[in-house]
Structure formats: structure tokens, C-alpha cells
Amino acid sequence: MILAASVVATVMLTTGIPAQYGDISGLKLLKPEDGMDVKSQPPPPGAIVLFSGKDLDGWTKTDGKSPPGWKIVNGAMEVVPGTGNIITRQRFAGAFHLHVEFRVPYMPQAKGQARGNSGVYVQGRYEVQILDSYGLKSEKNGCGAIYGVAAPLVNACKAPTVWQSYDIYFRAPVCENGKKKEPARMTVYHNGIKIHDNVSIPIDNTTAGLGGDPCKPGPIMLQDHGDPVQFRNLWLMPLKD
């Protein structure tokens, strides 16, 4: 892993991390808090709970029917590589706040896009990338990127194996008579730090999205990119347009 020159601390992390997530006790951290889990944010009143840690009843494979092949580990859902992406049974339109907590494994031998890769696809179309990009330059395909559209304003990643969060404020395309008049927009906070500010998304489908009519509601999709990324505490709060 390429780290910035201003390494200021090395933190010895405690046990309790699944074996496949790796031992990062010797990893040099840019800041001590980079080795600490983000504080979990419970769903506010009125939020739609997408995953509570108990079951995957609200999710299917991308055919919308088959049960997901992912597993639950200690209250988190974990990608089972090769089983495919999963989507919510519910479809969403308009404006909403999506909260996602995730963590990526420590894969020091892997490179680039093979390092703890997954993604959150809003309406199944617009991906906010998940990747182990700790200490790296912000890129359009790095962690926190609106994939292929916009690099994050800053790299707000925590170290691998540590719980992180996205708070995605999304407004769907504005449509009239079934035709798109204005593009989708997105503001994103990564671990509480703003990394996108009302970004206009000029395309209707980022790489590997479900596609379809941008004027129609879509699900939340989580990506199987071959790595055992974990998710917990997913919820969505509808907002006024």
C-alpha cells in the first residue's frame, strides 16, 4: 500500500476481526482515528431499514426473485464472492438519504481494483465506489468516487478492516412526460466528511449498473466484485424533493 509521507502514528488494533480480514497491527496509520470504527448511526424515526443485521429477507439477486447468496456474519452481511450482486426488493424514487456502513478486508498483496472492491449503486444505476484506497490519491475509480464521474474531494478512507460509513443524499433525475429534463444529483459524506457536493451525474448508468429508464424508480444494489466486503446498518430516509 502506498501511504502519504506524513505518517504520524502506528496503532496496534485489538482482536475480534474475522481472520480473512487480515492483521493490520503493523500498518502505519496517517492518524490514530483511522484505525477506529466509525460510530454507528441508528436509523431515525421514519427511516426504511434495509438491513438490520438479522436476515436478508429484503434482498434478492438482480433477477428480483432469487434469494441472495451472501451470508450474515456477526450481524453484518458479507459478500460471498461469485454469488453476484444483490438488490433491495423495494424500489426508490425522488429524493432520499441513504446510510451505509461497510468495511473492506486487508489485502496487501492485491493491487488496484482487486483490493476490497464493492460498490453501492443508488437506484441500481449510480455507483459510489467501495475500495481499499487508504492513503492513496483520490481517483474517479477509488473509494468514495461516483464511479467514472467524479473523484472524491478528499480521501476520507479509514484503514482496511475498520468500519466506515457513507451518507448519500440523492435526488433522482427530474422527468416530465417520461423524459429526463434534469440529471440525478448526489451529495456524499464519507465517515462524516463531505466528499461530493451536489454533483450532477451526466450519465444514466455507471459501469456495471442495472441500467433501465432513469425516470423510473430503482433499487439499492450492492456489488459482488470478488472480495468479502461487509455491510451493516443500512437504512434510507425519504426526503422532500
PDB file of N, CA and C in Angstrom, residues 46-112:
ATOM      1  N   GLY A  46     -38.965   7.109  11.037  1.00  0.00           N
ATOM      2  CA  GLY A  46     -39.457   7.268   9.671  1.00  0.00           C
ATOM      3  C   GLY A  46     -38.566   6.672   8.610  1.00  0.00           C
ATOM      4  N   ALA A  47     -37.373   6.215   8.995  1.00  0.00           N
ATOM      5  CA  ALA A  47     -36.452   5.631   8.018  1.00  0.00           C
ATOM      6  C   ALA A  47     -36.898   4.222   7.638  1.00  0.00           C
ATOM      7  N   ILE A  48     -36.545   3.818   6.437  1.00  0.00           N
ATOM      8  CA  ILE A  48     -36.790   2.464   5.949  1.00  0.00           C
ATOM      9  C   ILE A  48     -35.529   1.653   6.214  1.00  0.00           C
ATOM     10  N   VAL A  49     -35.635   0.647   7.050  1.00  0.00           N
ATOM     11  CA  VAL A  49     -34.473  -0.180   7.381  1.00  0.00           C
ATOM     12  C   VAL A  49     -34.270  -1.203   6.267  1.00  0.00           C
ATOM     13  N   LEU A  50     -33.125  -1.138   5.613  1.00  0.00           N
ATOM     14  CA  LEU A  50     -32.816  -2.046   4.509  1.00  0.00           C
ATOM     15  C   LEU A  50     -32.102  -3.302   4.991  1.00  0.00           C
ATOM     16  N   PHE A  51     -31.327  -3.170   6.049  1.00  0.00           N
ATOM     17  CA  PHE A  51     -30.661  -4.330   6.650  1.00  0.00           C
ATOM     18  C   PHE A  51     -30.413  -4.041   8.118  1.00  0.00           C
ATOM     19  N   SER A  52     -30.980  -4.900   8.976  1.00  0.00           N
ATOM     20  CA  SER A  52     -30.880  -4.696  10.420  1.00  0.00           C
ATOM     21  C   SER A  52     -29.850  -5.602  11.072  1.00  0.00           C
ATOM     22  N   GLY A  53     -29.279  -6.525  10.307  1.00  0.00           N
ATOM     23  CA  GLY A  53     -28.324  -7.466  10.866  1.00  0.00           C
ATOM     24  C   GLY A  53     -28.901  -8.828  11.158  1.00  0.00           C
ATOM     25  N   LYS A  54     -30.204  -9.005  10.914  1.00  0.00           N
ATOM     26  CA  LYS A  54     -30.855 -10.262  11.277  1.00  0.00           C
ATOM     27  C   LYS A  54     -31.050 -11.213  10.101  1.00  0.00           C
ATOM     28  N   ASP A  55     -31.418 -10.685   8.945  1.00  0.00           N
ATOM     29  CA  ASP A  55     -31.694 -11.558   7.805  1.00  0.00           C
ATOM     30  C   ASP A  55     -31.559 -10.766   6.515  1.00  0.00           C
ATOM     31  N   LEU A  56     -31.676 -11.474   5.388  1.00  0.00           N
ATOM     32  CA  LEU A  56     -31.583 -10.860   4.061  1.00  0.00           C
ATOM     33  C   LEU A  56     -32.921 -10.918   3.340  1.00  0.00           C
ATOM     34  N   ASP A  57     -34.012 -10.917   4.119  1.00  0.00           N
ATOM     35  CA  ASP A  57     -35.343 -11.039   3.530  1.00  0.00           C
ATOM     36  C   ASP A  57     -35.683  -9.887   2.589  1.00  0.00           C
ATOM     37  N   GLY A  58     -35.089  -8.727   2.801  1.00  0.00           N
ATOM     38  CA  GLY A  58     -35.388  -7.565   1.968  1.00  0.00           C
ATOM     39  C   GLY A  58     -34.551  -7.476   0.711  1.00  0.00           C
ATOM     40  N   TRP A  59     -33.790  -8.540   0.411  1.00  0.00           N
ATOM     41  CA  TRP A  59     -32.848  -8.518  -0.705  1.00  0.00           C
ATOM     42  C   TRP A  59     -33.027  -9.729  -1.607  1.00  0.00           C
ATOM     43  N   THR A  60     -32.672  -9.565  -2.875  1.00  0.00           N
ATOM     44  CA  THR A  60     -32.678 -10.660  -3.838  1.00  0.00           C
ATOM     45  C   THR A  60     -31.446 -10.539  -4.730  1.00  0.00           C
ATOM     46  N   LYS A  61     -31.243 -11.553  -5.550  1.00  0.00           N
ATOM     47  CA  LYS A  61     -30.297 -11.395  -6.646  1.00  0.00           C
ATOM     48  C   LYS A  61     -30.885 -10.399  -7.638  1.00  0.00           C
ATOM     49  N   THR A  62     -30.125 -10.023  -8.647  1.00  0.00           N
ATOM     50  CA  THR A  62     -30.564  -8.952  -9.547  1.00  0.00           C
ATOM     51  C   THR A  62     -31.739  -9.345 -10.427  1.00  0.00           C
ATOM     52  N   ASP A  63     -32.135 -10.628 -10.423  1.00  0.00           N
ATOM     53  CA  ASP A  63     -33.341 -11.015 -11.161  1.00  0.00           C
ATOM     54  C   ASP A  63     -34.607 -10.611 -10.430  1.00  0.00           C
ATOM     55  N   GLY A  64     -34.451 -10.117  -9.192  1.00  0.00           N
ATOM     56  CA  GLY A  64     -35.597  -9.666  -8.418  1.00  0.00           C
ATOM     57  C   GLY A  64     -36.392 -10.775  -7.767  1.00  0.00           C
ATOM     58  N   LYS A  65     -35.931 -12.035  -7.873  1.00  0.00           N
ATOM     59  CA  LYS A  65     -36.688 -13.172  -7.340  1.00  0.00           C
ATOM     60  C   LYS A  65     -35.839 -14.106  -6.485  1.00  0.00           C
ATOM     61  N   SER A  66     -34.658 -14.436  -6.955  1.00  0.00           N
ATOM     62  CA  SER A  66     -33.836 -15.451  -6.291  1.00  0.00           C
ATOM     63  C   SER A  66     -33.243 -14.922  -4.989  1.00  0.00           C
ATOM     64  N   PRO A  67     -33.168 -15.765  -3.962  1.00  0.00           N
ATOM     65  CA  PRO A  67     -32.563 -15.313  -2.705  1.00  0.00           C
ATOM     66  C   PRO A  67     -31.087 -14.995  -2.894  1.00  0.00           C
ATOM     67  N   PRO A  68     -30.573 -14.024  -2.174  1.00  0.00           N
ATOM     68  CA  PRO A  68     -29.159 -13.654  -2.317  1.00  0.00           C
ATOM     69  C   PRO A  68     -28.251 -14.755  -1.798  1.00  0.00           C
ATOM     70  N   GLY A  69     -27.064 -14.837  -2.366  1.00  0.00           N
ATOM     71  CA  GLY A  69     -26.108 -15.849  -1.941  1.00  0.00           C
ATOM     72  C   GLY A  69     -25.137 -15.368  -0.884  1.00  0.00           C
ATOM     73  N   TRP A  70     -25.316 -14.139  -0.402  1.00  0.00           N
ATOM     74  CA  TRP A  70     -24.426 -13.599   0.616  1.00  0.00           C
ATOM     75  C   TRP A  70     -24.753 -14.205   1.982  1.00  0.00           C
ATOM     76  N   LYS A  71     -23.876 -14.003   2.957  1.00  0.00           N
ATOM     77  CA  LYS A  71     -24.090 -14.575   4.278  1.00  0.00           C
ATOM     78  C   LYS A  71     -24.068 -13.489   5.345  1.00  0.00           C
ATOM     79  N   ILE A  72     -24.564 -13.844   6.512  1.00  0.00           N
ATOM     80  CA  ILE A  72     -24.546 -12.931   7.654  1.00  0.00           C
ATOM     81  C   ILE A  72     -23.490 -13.419   8.638  1.00  0.00           C
ATOM     82  N   VAL A  73     -22.591 -12.514   9.021  1.00  0.00           N
ATOM     83  CA  VAL A  73     -21.502 -12.823   9.945  1.00  0.00           C
ATOM     84  C   VAL A  73     -21.527 -11.799  11.075  1.00  0.00           C
ATOM     85  N   ASN A  74     -21.868 -12.241  12.266  1.00  0.00           N
ATOM     86  CA  ASN A  74     -21.876 -11.350  13.440  1.00  0.00           C
ATOM     87  C   ASN A  74     -22.678 -10.078  13.192  1.00  0.00           C
ATOM     88  N   GLY A  75     -23.850 -10.231  12.591  1.00  0.00           N
ATOM     89  CA  GLY A  75     -24.737  -9.096  12.373  1.00  0.00           C
ATOM     90  C   GLY A  75     -24.431  -8.256  11.160  1.00  0.00           C
ATOM     91  N   ALA A  76     -23.449  -8.660  10.370  1.00  0.00           N
ATOM     92  CA  ALA A  76     -23.116  -7.953   9.127  1.00  0.00           C
ATOM     93  C   ALA A  76     -23.385  -8.868   7.944  1.00  0.00           C
ATOM     94  N   MET A  77     -23.783  -8.287   6.821  1.00  0.00           N
ATOM     95  CA  MET A  77     -23.884  -9.088   5.602  1.00  0.00           C
ATOM     96  C   MET A  77     -22.535  -9.047   4.897  1.00  0.00           C
ATOM     97  N   GLU A  78     -22.138 -10.201   4.387  1.00  0.00           N
ATOM     98  CA  GLU A  78     -20.821 -10.322   3.762  1.00  0.00           C
ATOM     99  C   GLU A  78     -20.955 -10.865   2.343  1.00  0.00           C
ATOM    100  N   VAL A  79     -20.249 -10.237   1.420  1.00  0.00           N
ATOM    101  CA  VAL A  79     -20.207 -10.726   0.051  1.00  0.00           C
ATOM    102  C   VAL A  79     -19.612 -12.134   0.040  1.00  0.00           C
ATOM    103  N   VAL A  80     -20.307 -13.061  -0.614  1.00  0.00           N
ATOM    104  CA  VAL A  80     -19.739 -14.372  -0.914  1.00  0.00           C
ATOM    105  C   VAL A  80     -19.294 -14.316  -2.368  1.00  0.00           C
ATOM    106  N   PRO A  81     -17.994 -14.208  -2.606  1.00  0.00           N
ATOM    107  CA  PRO A  81     -17.511 -13.998  -3.971  1.00  0.00           C
ATOM    108  C   PRO A  81     -18.062 -15.020  -4.960  1.00  0.00           C
ATOM    109  N   GLY A  82     -18.520 -14.504  -6.085  1.00  0.00           N
ATOM    110  CA  GLY A  82     -19.049 -15.350  -7.140  1.00  0.00           C
ATOM    111  C   GLY A  82     -20.543 -15.547  -7.107  1.00  0.00           C
ATOM    112  N   THR A  83     -21.215 -15.061  -6.047  1.00  0.00           N
ATOM    113  CA  THR A  83     -22.665 -15.248  -5.950  1.00  0.00           C
ATOM    114  C   THR A  83     -23.452 -14.127  -6.613  1.00  0.00           C
ATOM    115  N   GLY A  84     -22.794 -13.037  -6.965  1.00  0.00           N
ATOM    116  CA  GLY A  84     -23.458 -11.973  -7.704  1.00  0.00           C
ATOM    117  C   GLY A  84     -23.926 -10.811  -6.853  1.00  0.00           C
ATOM    118  N   ASN A  85     -24.277  -9.734  -7.542  1.00  0.00           N
ATOM    119  CA  ASN A  85     -24.791  -8.536  -6.878  1.00  0.00           C
ATOM    120  C   ASN A  85     -26.143  -8.823  -6.243  1.00  0.00           C
ATOM    121  N   ILE A  86     -26.518  -7.992  -5.275  1.00  0.00           N
ATOM    122  CA  ILE A  86     -27.834  -8.120  -4.659  1.00  0.00           C
ATOM    123  C   ILE A  86     -28.542  -6.770  -4.687  1.00  0.00           C
ATOM    124  N   ILE A  87     -29.880  -6.824  -4.714  1.00  0.00           N
ATOM    125  CA  ILE A  87     -30.691  -5.608  -4.769  1.00  0.00           C
ATOM    126  C   ILE A  87     -31.794  -5.665  -3.720  1.00  0.00           C
ATOM    127  N   THR A  88     -32.266  -4.489  -3.327  1.00  0.00           N
ATOM    128  CA  THR A  88     -33.409  -4.428  -2.421  1.00  0.00           C
ATOM    129  C   THR A  88     -34.679  -4.821  -3.162  1.00  0.00           C
ATOM    130  N   ARG A  89     -35.609  -5.411  -2.432  1.00  0.00           N
ATOM    131  CA  ARG A  89     -36.917  -5.701  -3.024  1.00  0.00           C
ATOM    132  C   ARG A  89     -37.670  -4.405  -3.318  1.00  0.00           C
ATOM    133  N   GLN A  90     -37.445  -3.412  -2.492  1.00  0.00           N
ATOM    134  CA  GLN A  90     -38.105  -2.128  -2.680  1.00  0.00           C
ATOM    135  C   GLN A  90     -37.404  -1.307  -3.755  1.00  0.00           C
ATOM    136  N   ARG A  91     -38.179  -0.452  -4.411  1.00  0.00           N
ATOM    137  CA  ARG A  91     -37.653   0.479  -5.403  1.00  0.00           C
ATOM    138  C   ARG A  91     -37.858   1.899  -4.879  1.00  0.00           C
ATOM    139  N   PHE A  92     -36.960   2.797  -5.261  1.00  0.00           N
ATOM    140  CA  PHE A  92     -36.972   4.136  -4.686  1.00  0.00           C
ATOM    141  C   PHE A  92     -36.890   5.200  -5.773  1.00  0.00           C
ATOM    142  N   ALA A  93     -37.595   6.297  -5.538  1.00  0.00           N
ATOM    143  CA  ALA A  93     -37.620   7.431  -6.467  1.00  0.00           C
ATOM    144  C   ALA A  93     -37.493   8.720  -5.667  1.00  0.00           C
ATOM    145  N   GLY A  94     -37.441   9.841  -6.382  1.00  0.00           N
ATOM    146  CA  GLY A  94     -37.411  11.137  -5.711  1.00  0.00           C
ATOM    147  C   GLY A  94     -36.098  11.403  -5.007  1.00  0.00           C
ATOM    148  N   ALA A  95     -36.202  12.010  -3.829  1.00  0.00           N
ATOM    149  CA  ALA A  95     -35.017  12.381  -3.053  1.00  0.00           C
ATOM    150  C   ALA A  95     -34.969  11.556  -1.769  1.00  0.00           C
ATOM    151  N   PHE A  96     -33.774  11.170  -1.381  1.00  0.00           N
ATOM    152  CA  PHE A  96     -33.641  10.399  -0.143  1.00  0.00           C
ATOM    153  C   PHE A  96     -32.209  10.445   0.376  1.00  0.00           C
ATOM    154  N   HIS A  97     -32.087  10.086   1.654  1.00  0.00           N
ATOM    155  CA  HIS A  97     -30.793   9.961   2.339  1.00  0.00           C
ATOM    156  C   HIS A  97     -30.555   8.476   2.558  1.00  0.00           C
ATOM    157  N   LEU A  98     -29.481   7.960   1.993  1.00  0.00           N
ATOM    158  CA  LEU A  98     -29.116   6.556   2.144  1.00  0.00           C
ATOM    159  C   LEU A  98     -27.897   6.454   3.056  1.00  0.00           C
ATOM    160  N   HIS A  99     -28.031   5.670   4.117  1.00  0.00           N
ATOM    161  CA  HIS A  99     -26.914   5.448   5.046  1.00  0.00           C
ATOM    162  C   HIS A  99     -26.419   4.018   4.903  1.00  0.00           C
ATOM    163  N   VAL A 100     -25.110   3.871   4.733  1.00  0.00           N
ATOM    164  CA  VAL A 100     -24.485   2.557   4.555  1.00  0.00           C
ATOM    165  C   VAL A 100     -23.221   2.492   5.408  1.00  0.00           C
ATOM    166  N   GLU A 101     -23.065   1.426   6.168  1.00  0.00           N
ATOM    167  CA  GLU A 101     -21.814   1.177   6.880  1.00  0.00           C
ATOM    168  C   GLU A 101     -21.153  -0.058   6.281  1.00  0.00           C
ATOM    169  N   PHE A 102     -19.835   0.004   6.093  1.00  0.00           N
ATOM    170  CA  PHE A 102     -19.130  -1.067   5.395  1.00  0.00           C
ATOM    171  C   PHE A 102     -17.703  -1.188   5.914  1.00  0.00           C
ATOM    172  N   ARG A 103     -17.087  -2.312   5.623  1.00  0.00           N
ATOM    173  CA  ARG A 103     -15.650  -2.441   5.853  1.00  0.00           C
ATOM    174  C   ARG A 103     -15.048  -3.375   4.803  1.00  0.00           C
ATOM    175  N   VAL A 104     -13.794  -3.118   4.494  1.00  0.00           N
ATOM    176  CA  VAL A 104     -13.100  -3.879   3.461  1.00  0.00           C
ATOM    177  C   VAL A 104     -11.979  -4.700   4.091  1.00  0.00           C
ATOM    178  N   PRO A 105     -11.662  -5.854   3.522  1.00  0.00           N
ATOM    179  CA  PRO A 105     -10.577  -6.670   4.067  1.00  0.00           C
ATOM    180  C   PRO A 105      -9.214  -6.068   3.770  1.00  0.00           C
ATOM    181  N   TYR A 106      -8.232  -6.478   4.541  1.00  0.00           N
ATOM    182  CA  TYR A 106      -6.847  -6.068   4.303  1.00  0.00           C
ATOM    183  C   TYR A 106      -6.232  -7.071   3.335  1.00  0.00           C
ATOM    184  N   MET A 107      -5.908  -6.603   2.137  1.00  0.00           N
ATOM    185  CA  MET A 107      -5.395  -7.463   1.065  1.00  0.00           C
ATOM    186  C   MET A 107      -4.099  -6.856   0.523  1.00  0.00           C
ATOM    187  N   PRO A 108      -3.022  -6.882   1.310  1.00  0.00           N
ATOM    188  CA  PRO A 108      -1.803  -6.159   0.931  1.00  0.00           C
ATOM    189  C   PRO A 108      -1.146  -6.663  -0.348  1.00  0.00           C
ATOM    190  N   GLN A 109      -1.428  -7.900  -0.745  1.00  0.00           N
ATOM    191  CA  GLN A 109      -0.819  -8.428  -1.959  1.00  0.00           C
ATOM    192  C   GLN A 109      -1.611  -8.062  -3.210  1.00  0.00           C
ATOM    193  N   ALA A 110      -2.849  -7.635  -3.027  1.00  0.00           N
ATOM    194  CA  ALA A 110      -3.690  -7.272  -4.172  1.00  0.00           C
ATOM    195  C   ALA A 110      -3.375  -5.850  -4.621  1.00  0.00           C
ATOM    196  N   LYS A 111      -3.713  -5.558  -5.854  1.00  0.00           N
ATOM    197  CA  LYS A 111      -3.416  -4.257  -6.427  1.00  0.00           C
ATOM    198  C   LYS A 111      -4.676  -3.617  -7.015  1.00  0.00           C
ATOM    199  N   GLY A 112      -4.700  -2.287  -6.989  1.00  0.00           N
ATOM    200  CA  GLY A 112      -5.724  -1.522  -7.693  1.00  0.00           C
ATOM    201  C   GLY A 112      -7.142  -1.942  -7.378  1.00  0.00           C
TER     202      GLY A 112
END
